[in-house]
């Protein structure tokens, strides 16, 4: 499981470090940055919190904004519900710890993977993010440093995960659908292209009917 999460660690640790650093620099306590990563663990939403904290917005406002940004997890998380353990705290933790990157890993591992192994993947990814936050929060509380350029790590991480998804799928159709959906969404509303493209991809997935019979296969009556 450690090998599966190694690419995630290479992205989460530096990104978590940047978050912890900027969160503290925005005026929050270093321990609050760590608690945020432990109990919120929302990636992009945590970055969104930084200017909100700096502006002095209320906790309710920040929580509502976080909920809206993370609504996308509801859509693609439904495809994993049958794989998660039933009626246990482990199930609820996996629901909580589901991120874009964790989802990508869980959908490429063998079907025989146990629930505990799946939970371990989610837990390790969570710990990588928390570790990065701890490093960044401590640095941010002690010094003024520029961490420009590390934002590209997330793009590189998604590129690696996309390649892994491509290699494990029998057809490249999902990737082409996603690219086409984003192109259409960008033309319709560039500022909301991500949300629109996710919705378009979900609709395409619901309408897609894979052929149950391979081309050229003959039935014997």
Backbone as numpy.savetxt, mean C-alpha at the origin, in Angstrom:
# Nx Ny Nz CAx CAy CAz Cx Cy Cz
9.72 -15.83 4.52 8.90 -14.63 4.52 9.76 -13.36 4.52
10.92 -13.46 5.15 11.82 -12.30 5.20 12.28 -11.91 3.81
12.54 -12.91 2.97 12.98 -12.63 1.60 11.87 -11.94 0.80
10.62 -12.32 1.07 9.50 -11.71 0.35 9.34 -10.24 0.69
9.66 -9.89 1.92 9.46 -8.51 2.36 10.70 -7.64 2.19
11.82 -8.24 1.76 13.06 -7.47 1.61 12.90 -6.29 0.64
12.25 -6.49 -0.54 12.06 -5.33 -1.43 11.20 -4.24 -0.78
10.21 -4.67 0.02 9.36 -3.71 0.72 10.19 -2.93 1.74
11.07 -3.63 2.43 11.92 -2.97 3.43 12.78 -1.90 2.79
13.29 -2.17 1.59 14.15 -1.20 0.90 13.38 0.07 0.54
12.06 -0.03 0.46 11.25 1.15 0.20 10.70 1.77 1.46
10.22 0.91 2.37 9.54 1.41 3.57 10.49 2.08 4.56
11.69 1.53 4.73 12.60 2.12 5.72 12.99 3.55 5.34
13.46 3.81 4.10 13.77 5.21 3.77 12.56 6.12 3.74
11.42 5.60 3.25 10.21 6.43 3.22 9.69 6.70 4.63
9.77 5.69 5.49 9.39 5.90 6.88 10.31 6.88 7.57
11.59 6.84 7.19 12.56 7.78 7.76 12.22 9.21 7.38
11.89 9.40 6.11 11.50 10.74 5.65 10.25 11.21 6.37
9.26 10.30 6.52 8.04 10.69 7.23 8.34 11.10 8.65
9.09 10.26 9.39 9.39 10.57 10.78 10.12 11.90 10.93
11.07 12.14 10.03 11.83 13.39 10.06 10.93 14.59 9.82
10.14 14.54 8.74 9.29 15.68 8.39 8.19 15.91 9.41
7.66 14.82 9.99 6.60 14.94 10.99 7.10 15.70 12.21
8.31 15.36 12.64 8.90 16.06 13.78 9.23 17.50 13.43
9.73 17.70 12.21 10.06 19.05 11.77 8.82 19.94 11.66
7.65 19.31 11.47 6.40 20.07 11.38 5.93 20.55 12.75
6.59 20.09 13.81 6.24 20.57 15.13 5.69 19.53 16.08
5.56 18.27 15.63 5.03 17.22 16.47 6.15 16.57 17.29
5.77 15.93 18.39 6.75 15.23 19.23 7.25 13.99 18.51
8.50 13.60 18.76 9.09 12.45 18.07 8.34 11.16 18.37
7.85 11.02 19.61 7.14 9.79 19.98 5.76 9.72 19.31
5.20 10.87 18.98 3.91 10.89 18.30 4.05 10.37 16.87
5.19 10.66 16.23 5.45 10.14 14.89 5.48 8.62 14.91
6.11 8.05 15.93 6.22 6.60 16.05 4.85 5.97 16.31
4.08 6.57 17.22 2.74 6.05 17.51 1.85 6.11 16.28
2.03 7.14 15.46 1.24 7.26 14.23 1.52 6.09 13.30
2.80 5.72 13.16 3.14 4.61 12.28 2.69 3.27 12.85
2.66 3.16 14.18 2.23 1.90 14.81 0.72 1.72 14.69
-0.05 2.78 14.95 -1.50 2.64 15.06 -2.29 3.16 13.85
-1.64 3.92 12.98 -2.31 4.40 11.77 -1.80 3.63 10.56
-0.49 3.62 10.35 0.14 2.84 9.29 -0.59 3.04 7.96
-0.52 4.28 7.46 -1.30 4.60 6.26 -0.47 5.18 5.13
0.85 5.16 5.24 1.70 5.54 4.13 1.45 6.95 3.62
0.81 7.04 2.45 0.56 8.34 1.81 -0.26 9.25 2.71
-1.20 8.66 3.45 -2.03 9.47 4.35 -1.21 10.07 5.47
-0.18 9.35 5.92 0.68 9.89 6.96 1.47 11.09 6.42
1.91 11.02 5.19 2.57 12.17 4.58 1.60 13.35 4.47
0.34 13.03 4.19 -0.68 14.07 4.08 -0.89 14.76 5.43
-0.64 14.04 6.52 -0.82 14.62 7.85 0.16 15.74 8.15
1.33 15.68 7.53 2.41 16.60 7.89 2.00 18.07 7.74
1.51 18.50 6.56 1.08 19.90 6.47 -0.12 20.22 7.35
-0.95 19.20 7.63 -2.09 19.41 8.50 -1.64 19.66 9.93
-0.65 18.88 10.36 -0.10 19.09 11.71 0.55 20.46 11.80
1.30 20.82 10.75 1.97 22.12 10.73 0.96 23.27 10.77
-0.22 23.04 10.15 -1.25 24.07 10.11 -2.11 24.09 11.37
-1.91 23.09 12.24 -2.65 23.05 13.49 -4.09 22.59 13.36
-4.39 21.77 12.34 -5.75 21.27 12.16 -6.12 20.28 13.25
-7.42 20.09 13.46 -7.90 19.22 14.52 -7.68 17.74 14.17
-7.69 16.91 15.19 -7.53 15.47 15.00 -8.67 14.91 14.15
-9.88 15.41 14.36 -11.03 14.96 13.59 -10.87 15.23 12.10
-10.36 16.39 11.76 -10.15 16.75 10.36 -9.11 15.83 9.72
-8.04 15.59 10.44 -6.98 14.72 9.94 -7.50 13.29 9.78
-8.30 12.82 10.73 -8.84 11.46 10.67 -9.78 11.30 9.47
-10.61 12.30 9.21 -11.54 12.24 8.08 -10.78 12.21 6.76
-9.76 13.04 6.64 -8.96 13.07 5.42 -8.26 11.73 5.19
-7.77 11.13 6.27 -7.10 9.83 6.18 -8.06 8.76 5.72
-9.28 8.79 6.24 -10.31 7.82 5.85 -10.61 7.92 4.36
-10.75 9.12 3.87 -11.09 9.31 2.46 -9.98 8.80 1.55
-8.73 9.12 1.89 -7.60 8.69 1.07 -7.48 7.17 1.06
-7.77 6.52 2.18 -7.58 5.07 2.29 -8.80 4.26 1.90
-9.84 4.88 1.38 -11.03 4.15 0.95 -10.71 3.15 -0.15
-9.62 3.38 -0.89 -9.27 2.47 -1.98 -8.99 1.05 -1.45
-8.56 0.95 -0.19 -8.27 -0.36 0.39 -9.52 -1.22 0.48
-10.67 -0.58 0.60 -11.92 -1.32 0.70 -12.15 -2.12 -0.58
-11.85 -1.51 -1.73 -12.13 -2.14 -3.01 -11.25 -3.35 -3.26
-9.94 -3.17 -3.21 -9.11 -4.32 -3.54 -8.91 -5.25 -2.35
-9.23 -4.80 -1.14 -9.14 -5.68 0.02 -10.19 -6.78 0.01
-11.31 -6.54 -0.69 -12.37 -7.54 -0.75 -11.89 -8.84 -1.39
-10.92 -8.74 -2.29 -10.44 -9.94 -2.98 -9.62 -10.84 -2.07
-9.24 -10.35 -0.90 -8.42 -11.15 0.02 -9.20 -11.68 1.22
-10.46 -11.31 1.34 -11.23 -11.69 2.53 -11.30 -13.20 2.72
-11.43 -13.94 1.63 -11.51 -15.40 1.75 -10.18 -16.02 2.15
-9.08 -15.31 1.88 -7.77 -15.83 2.24 -7.42 -15.54 3.70
-8.03 -14.53 4.28 -7.74 -14.17 5.66 -8.38 -15.16 6.62
-7.78 -15.39 7.79 -8.38 -16.29 8.78 -9.72 -15.76 9.25
-10.64 -16.66 9.55 -11.98 -16.28 9.95 -12.11 -16.13 11.47
-12.79 -15.07 11.89 -13.14 -14.90 13.30 -11.99 -14.91 14.27
-10.95 -14.16 14.01 -9.82 -14.10 14.94 -9.20 -12.72 14.90
-8.42 -12.41 15.95 -7.72 -11.14 15.99 -6.71 -11.04 14.85
-6.20 -12.19 14.42 -5.24 -12.22 13.31 -5.87 -11.67 12.05
-7.13 -11.97 11.83 -7.85 -11.48 10.66 -7.94 -9.96 10.69
-8.27 -9.41 11.85 -8.44 -7.96 11.97 -7.11 -7.23 11.85
-6.05 -7.87 12.34 -4.75 -7.23 12.17 -4.37 -7.19 10.69
-4.64 -8.27 9.96 -4.29 -8.30 8.53 -5.11 -7.28 7.74
-6.35 -7.07 8.15 -7.17 -6.03 7.52 -6.56 -4.66 7.79
-6.14 -4.44 9.04 -5.53 -3.16 9.42 -4.21 -2.93 8.69
-3.39 -3.98 8.57 -2.04 -3.84 8.03 -1.97 -3.95 6.52
-3.11 -4.06 5.86 -3.11 -4.20 4.40 -2.74 -2.88 3.73
-1.61 -2.88 3.06 -1.18 -1.72 2.28 -1.08 -2.13 0.82
-0.81 -1.17 -0.06 -0.68 -1.48 -1.48 0.41 -2.52 -1.70
1.54 -2.35 -1.02 2.67 -3.24 -1.22 2.41 -4.62 -0.62
1.80 -4.66 0.56 1.47 -5.94 1.18 0.47 -6.71 0.33
-0.49 -6.01 -0.22 -1.47 -6.64 -1.11 -0.77 -7.27 -2.32
0.18 -6.54 -2.87 0.90 -7.05 -4.03 1.64 -8.34 -3.71
2.24 -8.41 -2.53 2.97 -9.63 -2.13 1.99 -10.77 -1.86
0.92 -10.50 -1.14 -0.03 -11.55 -0.77 -0.75 -12.15 -1.97
-0.86 -11.39 -3.04 -1.53 -11.91 -4.23 -0.58 -12.66 -5.16
0.69 -12.73 -4.81 1.65 -13.45 -5.65 2.22 -14.69 -4.97
1.95 -14.87 -3.68 2.48 -16.03 -2.97 1.60 -17.25 -3.26
2.13 -18.45 -3.08 1.36 -19.68 -3.37 0.07 -19.77 -2.56
-0.92 -20.45 -3.13 -2.21 -20.61 -2.45 -2.07 -21.41 -1.16
-1.04 -22.23 -1.09 -0.84 -23.08 0.09 -0.25 -22.33 1.29
0.07 -21.04 1.12 0.65 -20.26 2.21 -0.33 -20.18 3.39
0.15 -20.47 4.58 -0.72 -20.48 5.76 -1.10 -19.07 6.19
-2.14 -19.00 7.02 -2.59 -17.71 7.53 -1.51 -17.04 8.37
-0.78 -17.82 9.15 0.28 -17.26 9.99 1.40 -16.68 9.13
1.72 -17.35 8.04 2.76 -16.84 7.15 2.31 -15.55 6.47
1.04 -15.48 6.07 0.51 -14.26 5.47 0.55 -13.12 6.49
0.18 -13.42 7.72 0.20 -12.40 8.77 1.63 -11.94 9.05
2.57 -12.87 8.94 3.98 -12.52 9.17 4.47 -11.55 8.11
4.03 -11.74 6.87 4.39 -10.81 5.79 3.88 -9.41 6.12
2.60 -9.32 6.54 2.01 -8.03 6.89 2.73 -7.41 8.08
3.06 -8.23 9.08 3.72 -7.72 10.28 5.12 -7.20 9.96
5.87 -7.94 9.15 7.22 -7.50 8.79 7.18 -6.17 8.03
6.24 -6.06 7.09 6.12 -4.80 6.35 5.77 -3.65 7.29
4.90 -3.93 8.25 4.54 -2.92 9.25 5.76 -2.50 10.05
6.57 -3.49 10.46 7.75 -3.20 11.26 8.80 -2.42 10.48
8.92 -2.68 9.16 9.89 -1.91 8.36 9.52 -0.43 8.38
8.21 -0.17 8.25 7.75 1.23 8.24 7.98 1.89 9.60
7.68 1.16 10.66 7.89 1.70 12.00 9.38 1.95 12.26
10.23 1.01 11.82 11.67 1.18 11.99 12.16 2.45 11.30
11.71 2.66 10.07 12.09 3.87 9.35 11.62 5.12 10.07
10.39 5.07 10.60 9.84 6.22 11.33 10.66 6.53 12.57
11.07 5.49 13.30 11.89 5.69 14.49 13.19 6.40 14.13
13.84 5.93 13.06 15.10 6.54 12.63 14.89 8.01 12.27
13.87 8.28 11.46 13.60 9.65 11.03 13.20 10.56 12.17
12.38 10.04 13.11 11.93 10.85 14.23 13.10 11.23 15.14
13.99 10.29 15.38 15.16 10.57 16.22 16.06 11.60 15.54
16.29 11.44 14.24 17.12 12.40 13.50 16.45 13.77 13.50
15.14 13.78 13.25 14.42 15.04 13.20 14.42 15.79 14.51
14.47 15.06 15.61 14.47 15.69 16.93 15.85 16.24 17.30
16.87 15.81 16.56 18.24 16.18 16.92 18.89 17.17 15.96
18.47 17.13 14.68 19.20 17.94 13.70 18.30 18.39 12.56
18.82 19.33 11.78 18.16 19.82 10.57 18.90 19.25 9.37
18.26 18.29 8.67 18.90 17.66 7.52 17.96 17.67 6.33
18.53 17.73 5.14 17.74 17.68 3.90 17.68 16.23 3.43
16.45 15.72 3.19 16.28 14.35 2.73 15.66 14.33 1.33
16.04 15.28 0.51 15.47 15.38 -0.84 15.94 14.22 -1.69
15.03 13.74 -2.56 15.39 12.68 -3.49 14.90 11.31 -3.09
14.66 11.10 -1.79 14.22 9.79 -1.34 12.77 9.50 -1.71
12.03 10.52 -2.16 10.64 10.28 -2.56 10.55 9.37 -3.78
11.64 9.26 -4.55 11.63 8.40 -5.73 11.65 6.93 -5.34
12.00 6.62 -4.11 12.05 5.23 -3.65 10.70 4.55 -3.82
9.62 5.27 -3.55 8.28 4.68 -3.66 7.98 4.29 -5.10
8.34 5.15 -6.05 8.11 4.83 -7.46 8.90 3.59 -7.87
10.14 3.49 -7.40 10.98 2.33 -7.71 10.39 1.06 -7.10
9.86 1.17 -5.89 9.26 0.02 -5.22 8.06 -0.49 -5.99
7.19 0.41 -6.43 6.02 0.00 -7.20 6.42 -0.62 -8.53
7.51 -0.16 -9.13 8.00 -0.75 -10.37 8.39 -2.21 -10.16
9.08 -2.49 -9.05 9.47 -3.87 -8.74 8.24 -4.74 -8.51
7.26 -4.24 -7.75 6.06 -5.01 -7.47 5.24 -5.26 -8.73
5.23 -4.30 -9.65 4.52 -4.48 -10.90 5.13 -5.59 -11.73
6.45 -5.64 -11.76 7.15 -6.70 -12.48 6.81 -8.06 -11.90
6.76 -8.16 -10.56 6.43 -9.42 -9.91 5.00 -9.84 -10.24
4.09 -8.87 -10.26 2.71 -9.17 -10.63 2.65 -9.68 -12.07
3.40 -9.06 -12.97 3.43 -9.45 -14.38 3.91 -10.90 -14.52
4.93 -11.25 -13.74 5.53 -12.59 -13.85 4.61 -13.69 -13.33
3.74 -13.37 -12.39 2.90 -14.40 -11.78 1.54 -14.54 -12.45
1.17 -13.60 -13.29 -0.12 -13.67 -13.96 0.00 -14.42 -15.29
-1.07 -15.15 -15.64 -1.08 -15.90 -16.89 -1.37 -15.02 -18.09
-1.90 -13.84 -17.84 -2.22 -12.92 -18.92 -1.80 -11.51 -18.53
-1.31 -10.71 -19.47 -0.93 -9.34 -19.16 -2.12 -8.37 -19.14
-3.32 -8.90 -19.34 -4.52 -8.05 -19.43 -4.69 -7.11 -18.24
-4.52 -7.57 -16.98 -4.71 -6.64 -15.85 -3.82 -5.41 -15.91
-2.57 -5.61 -16.34 -1.65 -4.48 -16.42 -2.08 -3.50 -17.50
-2.46 -4.03 -18.66 -2.90 -3.14 -19.75 -4.19 -2.41 -19.38
-5.08 -3.10 -18.68 -6.33 -2.46 -18.23 -6.01 -1.31 -17.29
-5.07 -1.54 -16.36 -4.69 -0.51 -15.40 -4.08 0.70 -16.09
-3.20 0.45 -17.06 -2.58 1.55 -17.80 -3.61 2.33 -18.60
-4.52 1.61 -19.25 -5.55 2.28 -20.04 -6.49 3.08 -19.14
-6.83 2.51 -17.98 -7.73 3.20 -17.05 -7.09 4.50 -16.56
-5.80 4.44 -16.26 -5.14 5.66 -15.78 -5.05 6.71 -16.89
-4.81 6.26 -18.14 -4.75 7.20 -19.25 -6.09 7.91 -19.43
-7.17 7.15 -19.37 -8.51 7.74 -19.49 -8.80 8.67 -18.32
-8.45 8.23 -17.11 -8.70 9.04 -15.91 -7.92 10.34 -15.95
-6.69 10.28 -16.46 -5.86 11.49 -16.53 -6.47 12.50 -17.50
-7.07 12.00 -18.58 -7.72 12.90 -19.54 -9.00 13.51 -18.95
-9.70 12.72 -18.13 -10.96 13.20 -17.56 -10.72 14.19 -16.42
-9.83 13.85 -15.52 -9.55 14.71 -14.35 -8.18 14.35 -13.80
-7.19 15.08 -14.23 -5.79 14.76 -13.89 -5.55 14.76 -12.38
-6.20 15.66 -11.65 -5.97 15.76 -10.20 -6.53 14.56 -9.44
-7.51 13.90 -10.03 -8.14 12.75 -9.36 -7.95 11.48 -10.18
-6.89 11.45 -10.97 -6.67 10.33 -11.89 -6.53 8.99 -11.17
-5.85 8.98 -10.01 -5.62 7.72 -9.31 -6.93 7.09 -8.86
-7.79 7.88 -8.20 -9.06 7.34 -7.70 -9.94 6.87 -8.85
-10.02 7.69 -9.91 -10.85 7.34 -11.06 -10.34 6.07 -11.74
-9.03 5.97 -11.89 -8.46 4.79 -12.55 -8.70 3.52 -11.73
-8.68 3.64 -10.40 -8.97 2.49 -9.54 -10.40 2.02 -9.75
-11.33 2.98 -9.80 -12.74 2.64 -10.02 -12.92 1.99 -11.39
-12.30 2.55 -12.42 -12.41 1.99 -13.77 -11.84 0.57 -13.82
-10.74 0.35 -13.13 -10.13 -0.98 -13.11 -11.03 -1.99 -12.40
-11.67 -1.55 -11.32 -12.59 -2.44 -10.59 -13.77 -2.83 -11.47
-14.32 -1.83 -12.17 -15.44 -2.10 -13.08 -15.02 -3.07 -14.18
-13.83 -2.86 -14.73 -13.32 -3.76 -15.77 -13.15 -5.17 -15.24
-12.66 -5.28 -13.98 -12.49 -6.59 -13.38 -13.81 -7.31 -13.16
-14.85 -6.54 -12.83 -16.17 -7.14 -12.62 -16.79 -7.60 -13.92
-16.50 -6.89 -15.01 -17.08 -7.23 -16.30 -16.27 -8.29 -17.05
-14.99 -8.43 -16.63 -14.11 -9.35 -17.34 -14.53 -10.80 -17.07
-14.72 -11.56 -18.12 -15.08 -12.96 -18.00 -14.00 -13.81 -18.65
-13.04 -14.32 -17.84 -11.98 -15.15 -18.42 -12.53 -16.40 -19.06
-11.92 -16.80 -20.14 -12.37 -17.99 -20.85 -12.08 -19.24 -20.01
-13.12 -20.02 -19.79 -12.95 -21.24 -19.02 -12.38 -22.37 -19.84
-12.45 -22.19 -21.16 -11.95 -23.20 -22.07 -10.86 -22.60 -22.92
-9.69 -23.17 -22.94 -8.57 -22.62 -23.71 -8.87 -22.69 -25.18
-8.25 -21.80 -25.94 -8.45 -21.77 -27.38 -7.93 -23.05 -27.98
-8.75 -23.68 -28.81 -8.33 -24.89 -29.47 -8.68 -26.16 -28.70
-9.21 -26.00 -27.47 -9.57 -27.17 -26.66 -10.87 -27.75 -27.17
-10.96 -29.05 -27.26 -12.12 -29.72 -27.81 -12.85 -30.48 -26.70
-14.16 -30.31 -26.65 -14.95 -31.03 -25.67 -15.37 -32.37 -26.24
-15.37 -33.38 -25.41 -15.85 -34.69 -25.82 -17.22 -34.93 -25.22
-18.21 -35.10 -26.05 -19.57 -35.30 -25.57 -19.78 -36.76 -25.15
